CSV table of N, CA and C and ligand atoms in Angstrom, one decimal:
chain,number,residue,atom,x,y,z
A,1,PHE,N,3.6,41.9,46.1
A,1,PHE,CA,2.4,41.1,46.4
A,1,PHE,C,1.2,41.9,46.1
A,2,LEU,N,0.3,41.4,45.2
A,2,LEU,CA,-0.8,42.1,44.7
A,2,LEU,C,-2.1,41.3,45.1
A,3,PRO,N,-2.6,41.5,46.3
A,3,PRO,CA,-3.7,40.6,46.7
A,3,PRO,C,-4.9,40.7,45.8
A,4,HIS,N,-5.2,41.9,45.2
A,4,HIS,CA,-6.4,42.0,44.3
A,4,HIS,C,-6.2,41.1,43.1
A,5,LEU,N,-4.9,41.0,42.6
A,5,LEU,CA,-4.7,40.2,41.4
A,5,LEU,C,-4.9,38.7,41.7
A,6,VAL,N,-4.3,38.3,42.9
A,6,VAL,CA,-4.5,36.9,43.3
A,6,VAL,C,-6.0,36.6,43.4
A,7,ALA,N,-6.7,37.5,44.0
A,7,ALA,CA,-8.2,37.3,44.2
A,7,ALA,C,-8.9,37.1,42.9
A,8,SER,N,-8.5,37.9,41.8
A,8,SER,CA,-9.1,37.8,40.6
A,8,SER,C,-8.8,36.5,39.9
A,9,MET,N,-7.6,36.0,40.1
A,9,MET,CA,-7.2,34.7,39.5
A,9,MET,C,-8.0,33.5,40.2
A,10,GLU,N,-8.6,33.8,41.3
A,10,GLU,CA,-9.3,32.7,42.0
A,10,GLU,C,-10.8,32.7,41.8
A,11,GLN,N,-11.2,33.6,40.8
A,11,GLN,CA,-12.6,33.7,40.5
A,11,GLN,C,-13.2,32.4,39.9
A,12,VAL,N,-14.3,31.9,40.4
A,12,VAL,CA,-15.1,30.8,39.8
A,12,VAL,C,-15.8,31.4,38.6
A,13,GLU,N,-15.5,30.9,37.4
A,13,GLU,CA,-16.1,31.4,36.2
A,13,GLU,C,-16.9,30.3,35.5
A,14,GLU,N,-17.8,30.8,34.7
A,14,GLU,CA,-18.6,29.9,33.8
A,14,GLU,C,-18.2,30.1,32.4
A,15,THR,N,-18.1,29.0,31.6
A,15,THR,CA,-17.7,29.1,30.2
A,15,THR,C,-18.6,28.2,29.4
A,16,TYR,N,-19.0,28.7,28.2
A,16,TYR,CA,-19.8,28.0,27.3
A,16,TYR,C,-18.9,27.3,26.3
A,17,ILE,N,-18.9,26.0,26.3
A,17,ILE,CA,-18.1,25.2,25.3
A,17,ILE,C,-19.1,24.4,24.4
A,18,MET,N,-18.8,24.4,23.1
A,18,MET,CA,-19.7,23.7,22.2
A,18,MET,C,-18.9,22.9,21.2
A,19,VAL,N,-19.2,21.6,21.1
A,19,VAL,CA,-18.7,20.8,20.0
A,19,VAL,C,-19.5,21.2,18.7
A,20,LYS,N,-18.8,21.7,17.7
A,20,LYS,CA,-19.4,22.2,16.5
A,20,LYS,C,-19.8,21.0,15.6
A,21,PRO,N,-20.7,21.3,14.6
A,21,PRO,CA,-21.2,20.1,13.8
A,21,PRO,C,-20.1,19.2,13.2
A,22,ASP,N,-18.9,19.7,12.9
A,22,ASP,CA,-17.9,18.9,12.4
A,22,ASP,C,-17.4,17.9,13.4
A,23,GLY,N,-17.3,18.4,14.7
A,23,GLY,CA,-16.9,17.6,15.8
A,23,GLY,C,-17.8,16.4,16.0
A,24,VAL,N,-19.1,16.7,15.9
A,24,VAL,CA,-20.2,15.7,16.1
A,24,VAL,C,-20.1,14.7,15.0
A,25,GLN,N,-20.0,15.2,13.7
A,25,GLN,CA,-20.0,14.3,12.5
A,25,GLN,C,-18.7,13.4,12.6
A,26,ARG,N,-17.6,13.9,13.1
A,26,ARG,CA,-16.4,13.2,13.1
A,26,ARG,C,-16.2,12.3,14.3
A,27,GLY,N,-17.2,12.2,15.1
A,27,GLY,CA,-17.2,11.3,16.3
A,27,GLY,C,-16.2,11.7,17.4
A,28,LEU,N,-16.1,13.1,17.5
A,28,LEU,CA,-15.1,13.6,18.5
A,28,LEU,C,-15.8,14.1,19.8
A,29,VAL,N,-17.1,13.8,19.9
A,29,VAL,CA,-17.8,14.4,21.1
A,29,VAL,C,-17.2,13.9,22.4
A,30,GLY,N,-17.0,12.6,22.5
A,30,GLY,CA,-16.4,12.0,23.8
A,30,GLY,C,-15.0,12.5,24.1
A,31,GLU,N,-14.2,12.5,23.0
A,31,GLU,CA,-12.8,13.0,23.2
A,31,GLU,C,-12.8,14.5,23.7
A,32,ILE,N,-13.7,15.3,23.1
A,32,ILE,CA,-13.6,16.8,23.5
A,32,ILE,C,-14.2,17.0,24.9
A,33,ILE,N,-15.3,16.3,25.2
A,33,ILE,CA,-15.8,16.4,26.6
A,33,ILE,C,-14.8,15.9,27.6
A,34,SER,N,-14.1,14.9,27.2
A,34,SER,CA,-13.1,14.3,28.1
A,34,SER,C,-12.0,15.2,28.5
A,35,ARG,N,-11.6,16.1,27.6
A,35,ARG,CA,-10.5,17.0,27.9
A,35,ARG,C,-10.8,17.9,29.0
A,36,PHE,N,-12.1,18.4,29.0
A,36,PHE,CA,-12.5,19.4,30.1
A,36,PHE,C,-12.8,18.6,31.4
A,37,GLU,N,-13.3,17.4,31.2
A,37,GLU,CA,-13.7,16.6,32.4
A,37,GLU,C,-12.4,16.2,33.1
A,38,LYS,N,-11.4,15.8,32.4
A,38,LYS,CA,-10.1,15.4,33.0
A,38,LYS,C,-9.4,16.5,33.6
A,39,LYS,N,-9.5,17.7,33.1
A,39,LYS,CA,-8.8,18.9,33.6
A,39,LYS,C,-9.3,19.2,35.0
A,40,GLY,N,-10.6,19.0,35.3
A,40,GLY,CA,-11.1,19.2,36.6
A,40,GLY,C,-12.2,20.2,36.7
A,41,PHE,N,-12.7,20.6,35.6
A,41,PHE,CA,-13.8,21.6,35.6
A,41,PHE,C,-15.1,20.8,36.0
A,42,ARG,N,-16.2,21.6,36.3
A,42,ARG,CA,-17.4,21.0,36.7
A,42,ARG,C,-18.5,21.2,35.6
A,43,LEU,N,-19.0,20.1,35.1
A,43,LEU,CA,-20.1,20.2,34.1
A,43,LEU,C,-21.4,20.6,34.7
A,44,THR,N,-22.0,21.7,34.2
A,44,THR,CA,-23.3,22.1,34.7
A,44,THR,C,-24.4,22.1,33.7
A,45,GLY,N,-24.1,21.8,32.5
A,45,GLY,CA,-25.1,21.7,31.4
A,45,GLY,C,-24.6,21.0,30.2
A,46,LEU,N,-25.4,20.1,29.6
A,46,LEU,CA,-25.0,19.3,28.5
A,46,LEU,C,-26.2,18.9,27.6
A,47,LYS,N,-26.2,19.2,26.3
A,47,LYS,CA,-27.2,18.7,25.4
A,47,LYS,C,-26.8,18.7,24.0
A,48,LEU,N,-27.4,17.7,23.2
A,48,LEU,CA,-27.3,17.7,21.8
A,48,LEU,C,-28.4,18.6,21.2
A,49,PHE,N,-28.1,19.4,20.2
A,49,PHE,CA,-29.0,20.5,19.9
A,49,PHE,C,-28.8,20.9,18.4
A,50,GLN,N,-29.9,21.0,17.7
A,50,GLN,CA,-29.9,21.6,16.3
A,50,GLN,C,-30.1,23.1,16.4
A,51,CYS,N,-29.1,23.8,16.1
A,51,CYS,CA,-29.1,25.3,16.3
A,51,CYS,C,-29.9,26.0,15.2
A,52,PRO,N,-30.9,26.8,15.6
A,52,PRO,CA,-31.6,27.6,14.6
A,52,PRO,C,-30.7,28.8,14.1
A,53,LYS,N,-31.0,29.2,12.9
A,53,LYS,CA,-30.2,30.3,12.3
A,53,LYS,C,-30.1,31.5,13.2
A,54,GLU,N,-31.3,31.9,13.8
A,54,GLU,CA,-31.3,33.2,14.6
A,54,GLU,C,-30.4,33.1,15.8
A,55,LEU,N,-30.4,31.9,16.4
A,55,LEU,CA,-29.5,31.7,17.6
A,55,LEU,C,-28.0,31.8,17.2
A,56,ALA,N,-27.7,31.2,16.1
A,56,ALA,CA,-26.3,31.2,15.6
A,56,ALA,C,-25.9,32.7,15.3
A,57,GLU,N,-26.8,33.4,14.7
A,57,GLU,CA,-26.5,34.9,14.4
A,57,GLU,C,-26.3,35.7,15.7
A,58,GLU,N,-27.2,35.4,16.7
A,58,GLU,CA,-27.0,36.1,18.0
A,58,GLU,C,-25.7,35.7,18.7
A,59,HIS,N,-25.4,34.5,18.7
A,59,HIS,CA,-24.2,34.0,19.3
A,59,HIS,C,-23.0,34.6,18.7
A,60,TYR,N,-22.9,34.8,17.4
A,60,TYR,CA,-21.8,35.3,16.7
A,60,TYR,C,-22.0,36.8,16.2
A,61,LYS,N,-22.8,37.5,16.9
A,61,LYS,CA,-23.2,38.9,16.5
A,61,LYS,C,-22.0,39.8,16.3
A,62,ASP,N,-21.0,39.6,17.1
A,62,ASP,CA,-19.8,40.5,17.0
A,62,ASP,C,-19.0,40.3,15.7
A,63,LEU,N,-19.3,39.2,15.0
A,63,LEU,CA,-18.6,38.9,13.7
A,63,LEU,C,-19.5,39.2,12.5
A,64,LYS,N,-20.6,39.8,12.7
A,64,LYS,CA,-21.6,40.1,11.7
A,64,LYS,C,-21.1,40.8,10.4
A,65,THR,N,-20.1,41.6,10.6
A,65,THR,CA,-19.5,42.4,9.5
A,65,THR,C,-18.4,41.6,8.7
A,66,LYS,N,-18.0,40.5,9.2
A,66,LYS,CA,-16.9,39.7,8.6
A,66,LYS,C,-17.4,39.0,7.3
A,67,SER,N,-16.5,38.9,6.4
A,67,SER,CA,-16.9,38.3,5.1
A,67,SER,C,-17.3,36.8,5.2
A,68,PHE,N,-16.7,36.2,6.2
A,68,PHE,CA,-17.0,34.7,6.4
A,68,PHE,C,-18.3,34.5,7.3
A,69,PHE,N,-19.0,35.6,7.7
A,69,PHE,CA,-20.1,35.4,8.6
A,69,PHE,C,-21.2,34.5,8.0
A,70,PRO,N,-21.6,34.6,6.7
A,70,PRO,CA,-22.7,33.7,6.2
A,70,PRO,C,-22.2,32.3,6.2
A,71,LYS,N,-21.0,32.0,5.9
A,71,LYS,CA,-20.4,30.7,5.9
A,71,LYS,C,-20.4,30.1,7.3
A,72,LEU,N,-20.0,31.0,8.3
A,72,LEU,CA,-20.0,30.6,9.7
A,72,LEU,C,-21.3,30.2,10.2
A,73,ILE,N,-22.4,30.9,9.8
A,73,ILE,CA,-23.8,30.6,10.2
A,73,ILE,C,-24.2,29.3,9.6
A,74,ASN,N,-23.9,29.1,8.3
A,74,ASN,CA,-24.2,27.8,7.6
A,74,ASN,C,-23.5,26.6,8.3
A,75,TYR,N,-22.2,26.8,8.7
A,75,TYR,CA,-21.4,25.8,9.4
A,75,TYR,C,-22.1,25.4,10.7
A,76,ILE,N,-22.4,26.4,11.5
A,76,ILE,CA,-22.9,26.1,12.9
A,76,ILE,C,-24.3,25.5,12.8
A,77,THR,N,-25.0,25.8,11.8
A,77,THR,CA,-26.4,25.2,11.7
A,77,THR,C,-26.5,24.0,10.8
A,78,SER,N,-25.3,23.5,10.3
A,78,SER,CA,-25.3,22.4,9.3
A,78,SER,C,-25.6,21.0,9.9
A,79,GLY,N,-25.7,20.9,11.2
A,79,GLY,CA,-25.9,19.7,11.9
A,79,GLY,C,-26.0,19.9,13.4
A,80,PRO,N,-26.3,18.9,14.2
A,80,PRO,CA,-26.3,19.1,15.6
A,80,PRO,C,-25.0,19.5,16.3
A,81,VAL,N,-25.1,20.3,17.3
A,81,VAL,CA,-23.9,20.6,18.1
A,81,VAL,C,-24.1,20.1,19.5
A,82,VAL,N,-23.0,20.0,20.3
A,82,VAL,CA,-23.2,19.6,21.7
A,82,VAL,C,-22.8,20.8,22.5
A,83,CYS,N,-23.9,21.3,23.3
A,83,CYS,CA,-23.7,22.5,24.1
A,83,CYS,C,-23.3,22.1,25.5
A,84,MET,N,-22.4,22.8,26.0
A,84,MET,CA,-21.9,22.5,27.4
A,84,MET,C,-21.7,23.8,28.2
A,85,ALA,N,-22.0,23.7,29.5
A,85,ALA,CA,-21.6,24.8,30.4
A,85,ALA,C,-20.7,24.1,31.4
A,86,TRP,N,-19.5,24.8,31.6
A,86,TRP,CA,-18.5,24.3,32.5
A,86,TRP,C,-18.2,25.4,33.5
A,87,GLU,N,-17.8,25.0,34.7
A,87,GLU,CA,-17.5,26.0,35.7
A,87,GLU,C,-16.2,25.6,36.5
A,88,GLY,N,-15.5,26.7,36.9
A,88,GLY,CA,-14.3,26.4,37.7
A,88,GLY,C,-13.5,27.7,37.8
A,89,VAL,N,-12.5,27.6,38.7
A,89,VAL,CA,-11.6,28.8,38.9
A,89,VAL,C,-10.8,29.0,37.7
A,90,GLY,N,-10.9,30.2,37.1
A,90,GLY,CA,-10.1,30.5,35.9
A,90,GLY,C,-10.5,29.7,34.7
A,91,ALA,N,-11.8,29.2,34.7
A,91,ALA,CA,-12.2,28.3,33.6
A,91,ALA,C,-12.2,28.9,32.2
A,92,VAL,N,-12.5,30.2,32.1
A,92,VAL,CA,-12.6,30.8,30.8
A,92,VAL,C,-11.3,30.7,30.0
A,93,ALA,N,-10.2,31.3,30.6
A,93,ALA,CA,-8.9,31.3,30.0
A,93,ALA,C,-8.3,29.9,29.9
A,94,SER,N,-8.5,29.1,30.9
A,94,SER,CA,-8.0,27.8,30.8
A,94,SER,C,-8.6,27.0,29.7
A,95,ALA,N,-9.9,27.1,29.5
A,95,ALA,CA,-10.6,26.4,28.4
A,95,ALA,C,-10.1,26.8,27.1
A,96,ARG,N,-9.9,28.1,26.9
A,96,ARG,CA,-9.3,28.7,25.7
A,96,ARG,C,-8.0,28.1,25.4
A,97,LYS,N,-7.2,27.8,26.4
A,97,LYS,CA,-5.8,27.2,26.3
A,97,LYS,C,-6.0,25.8,25.8
A,98,LEU,N,-6.9,25.1,26.5
A,98,LEU,CA,-7.1,23.7,26.1
A,98,LEU,C,-7.6,23.6,24.7
A,99,ILE,N,-8.4,24.5,24.2
A,99,ILE,CA,-8.9,24.5,22.9
A,99,ILE,C,-7.9,24.9,21.8
A,100,GLY,N,-7.0,25.9,22.1
A,100,GLY,CA,-6.0,26.3,21.2
A,100,GLY,C,-6.4,27.4,20.2
A,101,SER,N,-5.5,27.8,19.4
A,101,SER,CA,-5.7,29.0,18.5
A,101,SER,C,-6.8,28.7,17.5
A,102,THR,N,-7.5,29.8,17.1
A,102,THR,CA,-8.6,29.7,16.1
A,102,THR,C,-8.2,28.9,14.9
A,103,ASN,N,-7.0,29.2,14.3
A,103,ASN,CA,-6.6,28.5,13.2
A,103,ASN,C,-5.9,27.2,13.7
A,104,PRO,N,-6.5,26.0,13.4
A,104,PRO,CA,-5.9,24.8,13.9
A,104,PRO,C,-4.5,24.5,13.5
A,105,LEU,N,-4.1,25.0,12.3
A,105,LEU,CA,-2.7,24.8,11.9
A,105,LEU,C,-1.7,25.6,12.7
A,106,GLN,N,-2.2,26.6,13.4
A,106,GLN,CA,-1.3,27.4,14.3
A,106,GLN,C,-1.5,26.9,15.8
A,107,ALA,N,-2.5,26.1,16.1
A,107,ALA,CA,-2.8,25.7,17.4
A,107,ALA,C,-1.7,24.7,17.8
A,108,GLU,N,-1.2,24.8,19.1
A,108,GLU,CA,-0.2,23.9,19.6
A,108,GLU,C,-0.7,22.5,19.7
A,109,PRO,N,0.2,21.5,19.4
A,109,PRO,CA,-0.1,20.1,19.7
A,109,PRO,C,-0.4,20.0,21.2
A,110,GLY,N,-1.4,19.1,21.4
A,110,GLY,CA,-1.8,19.0,22.8
A,110,GLY,C,-3.1,19.7,23.1
A,111,THR,N,-3.4,20.7,22.2
A,111,THR,CA,-4.7,21.4,22.3
A,111,THR,C,-5.7,20.6,21.5
A,112,ILE,N,-7.0,20.9,21.7
A,112,ILE,CA,-8.0,20.2,21.0
A,112,ILE,C,-7.9,20.5,19.5
A,113,ARG,N,-7.8,21.8,19.1
A,113,ARG,CA,-7.7,22.1,17.7
A,113,ARG,C,-6.4,21.7,17.1
A,114,GLY,N,-5.3,21.8,17.9
A,114,GLY,CA,-4.0,21.4,17.4
A,114,GLY,C,-3.9,19.9,17.2
A,115,ASP,N,-4.6,19.1,17.9
A,115,ASP,CA,-4.6,17.7,17.8
A,115,ASP,C,-5.6,17.2,16.8
A,116,LEU,N,-6.8,17.9,16.6
A,116,LEU,CA,-7.9,17.3,15.9
A,116,LEU,C,-8.5,18.0,14.7
A,117,ALA,N,-7.8,19.1,14.3
A,117,ALA,CA,-8.4,19.9,13.2
A,117,ALA,C,-7.3,20.5,12.3
A,118,VAL,N,-7.7,20.9,11.1
A,118,VAL,CA,-6.7,21.4,10.1
A,118,VAL,C,-7.1,22.8,9.5
A,119,GLN,N,-8.4,23.3,9.8
A,119,GLN,CA,-8.8,24.5,9.1
A,119,GLN,C,-9.7,25.3,10.0
A,120,THR,N,-9.5,26.7,9.9
A,120,THR,CA,-10.3,27.6,10.8
A,120,THR,C,-11.8,27.4,10.6
A,121,GLY,N,-12.2,27.2,9.4
A,121,GLY,CA,-13.6,27.0,9.1
A,121,GLY,C,-14.2,25.7,9.5
A,122,ARG,N,-13.4,24.8,10.1
A,122,ARG,CA,-13.8,23.5,10.6
A,122,ARG,C,-12.9,23.2,11.9
A,123,ASN,N,-13.1,24.1,12.9
A,123,ASN,CA,-12.2,24.0,14.0
A,123,ASN,C,-12.8,23.3,15.3
A,124,VAL,N,-13.8,22.5,15.0
A,124,VAL,CA,-14.4,21.5,15.9
A,124,VAL,C,-15.0,22.0,17.3
A,125,VAL,N,-14.6,23.1,17.8
A,125,VAL,CA,-15.1,23.5,19.1
A,125,VAL,C,-15.1,25.0,19.3
A,126,HIS,N,-16.0,25.4,20.2
A,126,HIS,CA,-16.1,26.8,20.6
A,126,HIS,C,-15.9,26.9,22.1
A,127,GLY,N,-15.3,28.0,22.5
A,127,GLY,CA,-15.1,28.4,23.9
A,127,GLY,C,-15.3,29.9,24.1
A,128,SER,N,-16.0,30.3,25.2
A,128,SER,CA,-16.2,31.7,25.5
A,128,SER,C,-14.9,32.4,25.6
A,129,ASP,N,-14.8,33.7,25.2
A,129,ASP,CA,-13.6,34.4,25.3
A,129,ASP,C,-13.4,35.3,26.5
A,130,SER,N,-14.5,35.4,27.4
A,130,SER,CA,-14.4,36.2,28.6
A,130,SER,C,-15.5,35.7,29.6
A,131,PRO,N,-15.3,36.0,30.8
A,131,PRO,CA,-16.3,35.6,31.8
A,131,PRO,C,-17.7,36.2,31.5
A,132,GLU,N,-17.7,37.4,31.0
A,132,GLU,CA,-19.0,38.1,30.7
A,132,GLU,C,-19.6,37.3,29.5
A,133,ASN,N,-18.9,37.0,28.5
A,133,ASN,CA,-19.4,36.2,27.4
A,133,ASN,C,-19.8,34.8,27.8
A,134,GLY,N,-19.1,34.2,28.7
A,134,GLY,CA,-19.4,32.9,29.3
A,134,GLY,C,-20.9,32.9,29.8
A,135,LYS,N,-21.1,33.9,30.6
A,135,LYS,CA,-22.5,34.1,31.2
A,135,LYS,C,-23.5,34.3,30.1
A,136,ARG,N,-23.2,35.2,29.2
A,136,ARG,CA,-24.1,35.6,28.1
A,136,ARG,C,-24.4,34.4,27.3
A,137,GLU,N,-23.4,33.6,26.9
A,137,GLU,CA,-23.6,32.5,26.0
A,137,GLU,C,-24.4,31.3,26.7
A,138,ILE,N,-24.1,31.1,28.0
A,138,ILE,CA,-24.8,30.0,28.7
A,138,ILE,C,-26.3,30.4,28.8
A,139,ALA,N,-26.6,31.7,29.0
A,139,ALA,CA,-28.0,32.1,29.1
A,139,ALA,C,-28.7,32.0,27.7
A,140,LEU,N,-27.9,32.2,26.7
A,140,LEU,CA,-28.4,32.1,25.3
A,140,LEU,C,-28.7,30.7,24.9
A,141,TRP,N,-27.9,29.8,25.2
A,141,TRP,CA,-28.0,28.4,24.7
A,141,TRP,C,-28.8,27.5,25.6
A,142,PHE,N,-28.9,27.8,26.9
A,142,PHE,CA,-29.6,27.0,27.9
A,142,PHE,C,-30.8,27.7,28.5
A,143,LYS,N,-31.8,26.9,28.7
A,143,LYS,CA,-33.0,27.3,29.5
A,143,LYS,C,-32.6,27.1,31.0
A,144,GLU,N,-33.3,27.8,31.9
A,144,GLU,CA,-32.9,27.7,33.3
A,144,GLU,C,-32.9,26.3,33.8
A,145,GLY,N,-34.0,25.5,33.6
A,145,GLY,CA,-34.1,24.2,34.1
A,145,GLY,C,-33.1,23.2,33.6
A,146,GLU,N,-32.4,23.6,32.5
A,146,GLU,CA,-31.4,22.7,31.9
A,146,GLU,C,-30.1,22.6,32.6
A,147,LEU,N,-29.8,23.6,33.5
A,147,LEU,CA,-28.5,23.7,34.2
A,147,LEU,C,-28.7,23.0,35.5
A,148,CYS,N,-27.6,22.5,36.0
A,148,CYS,CA,-27.6,21.7,37.2
A,148,CYS,C,-26.4,22.0,38.1
A,149,GLN,N,-26.6,22.4,39.3
A,149,GLN,CA,-25.5,22.7,40.3
A,149,GLN,C,-25.3,21.4,41.1
A,150,TRP,N,-24.1,21.0,41.3
A,150,TRP,CA,-23.9,19.8,42.1
A,150,TRP,C,-22.5,19.9,42.7
A,151,THR,N,-22.2,19.1,43.7
A,151,THR,CA,-20.9,19.0,44.3
A,151,THR,C,-20.2,17.8,43.9
A,152,ALA,N,-19.0,17.9,43.2
A,152,ALA,CA,-18.3,16.7,42.8
A,152,ALA,C,-17.5,16.1,44.0
A,153,VAL,N,-17.5,14.8,44.1
A,153,VAL,CA,-16.8,14.1,45.2
A,153,VAL,C,-15.3,14.4,45.2
A,154,GLN,N,-14.8,14.7,44.0
A,154,GLN,CA,-13.4,14.9,43.8
A,154,GLN,C,-12.9,16.3,44.2
A,155,ALA,N,-13.9,17.2,44.5
A,155,ALA,CA,-13.6,18.6,44.8
A,155,ALA,C,-12.4,18.8,45.7
A,156,PRO,N,-12.3,18.1,46.9
A,156,PRO,CA,-11.2,18.4,47.8
A,156,PRO,C,-9.9,17.8,47.2
A,157,TRP,N,-9.9,17.0,46.2
A,157,TRP,CA,-8.7,16.5,45.6
A,157,TRP,C,-8.2,17.3,44.4
A,158,LEU,N,-9.0,18.3,44.0
A,158,LEU,CA,-8.7,19.2,42.9
A,158,LEU,C,-8.0,20.5,43.4
A,159,ARG,N,-8.6,21.0,44.5
A,159,ARG,CA,-8.1,22.2,45.1
A,159,ARG,C,-7.9,22.1,46.6
A,160,GLU,N,-6.8,22.6,47.1
A,160,GLU,CA,-6.6,22.5,48.5
A,160,GLU,C,-7.4,23.5,49.3
B,201,IDP,P1,-12.6,31.6,18.3
B,201,IDP,O1,-13.6,30.5,18.0
B,201,IDP,O2,-11.2,31.0,18.4
B,201,IDP,O3,-13.0,32.5,19.5
B,201,IDP,P2,-13.4,33.9,16.6
B,201,IDP,O4,-12.5,34.9,16.0
B,201,IDP,O5,-14.3,34.3,17.7
B,201,IDP,O6,-12.5,32.6,17.0
B,201,IDP,O7,-14.3,33.3,15.4
B,201,IDP,C1,-15.4,32.5,15.7
B,201,IDP,C2,-15.4,31.4,14.7
B,201,IDP,O8,-15.6,31.9,13.4
B,201,IDP,C3,-14.1,30.5,14.6
B,201,IDP,O9,-14.0,29.6,15.6
B,201,IDP,C4,-14.2,29.9,13.2
B,201,IDP,O10,-15.1,28.8,13.2
B,201,IDP,C5,-14.9,31.1,12.4
B,201,IDP,N1,-13.9,31.9,11.8
B,201,IDP,C6,-13.1,32.9,12.3
B,201,IDP,N2,-12.3,33.4,11.4
B,201,IDP,C7,-12.6,32.8,10.2
B,201,IDP,C8,-12.1,32.9,8.9
B,201,IDP,O11,-11.2,33.7,8.6
B,201,IDP,N3,-12.6,32.1,8.0
B,201,IDP,C9,-13.6,31.2,8.2
B,201,IDP,N4,-14.1,31.0,9.5
B,201,IDP,C10,-13.6,31.8,10.4
B,202,MG,MG1,-14.6,33.8,19.7
């Protein structure tokens, strides 16, 4: 029994989820939001947004040296995205599982990318890869007054 491990699994985390321009163009916004909503996470921020180049570059700064970086920036700025902040216990890793592998052809059926996409360069959705990046990305994409804390009536029916 490792109480510190149990405690860490119980952490409330914030994750930044984004429907990429292909998801918006293909009419998948409702479908993608619905996956996170049904799972039982709490939505704390939501907006349709045309991303400027500088923000896309900052968001993906860890990939700056990759050969696909210019194409990635073009992709993310090619049309509006839907920015979301979601919160919940274990939300970061769980959202990554709901999203599926980076390459949609390798993503499991049942995941968003596994069900709705066919190519890495058009993989319809972003999700933060760590709790630290969740916080960093939410701060990057949202202004303070755009986030909203609230109590869901279903809370006692989601967690005992
Ligand atoms: P992730 O979105 O699953 O976390 P990352 O490795 O962080 O994957 O890459 C960020 C995004 O960059 C991917 O979702 C995808 O849109 C794009 N990307 C990653 N690798 C490639 C590639 O090899 N070719 C084209 N685009 C890529
Ligand atoms: Mg990533």
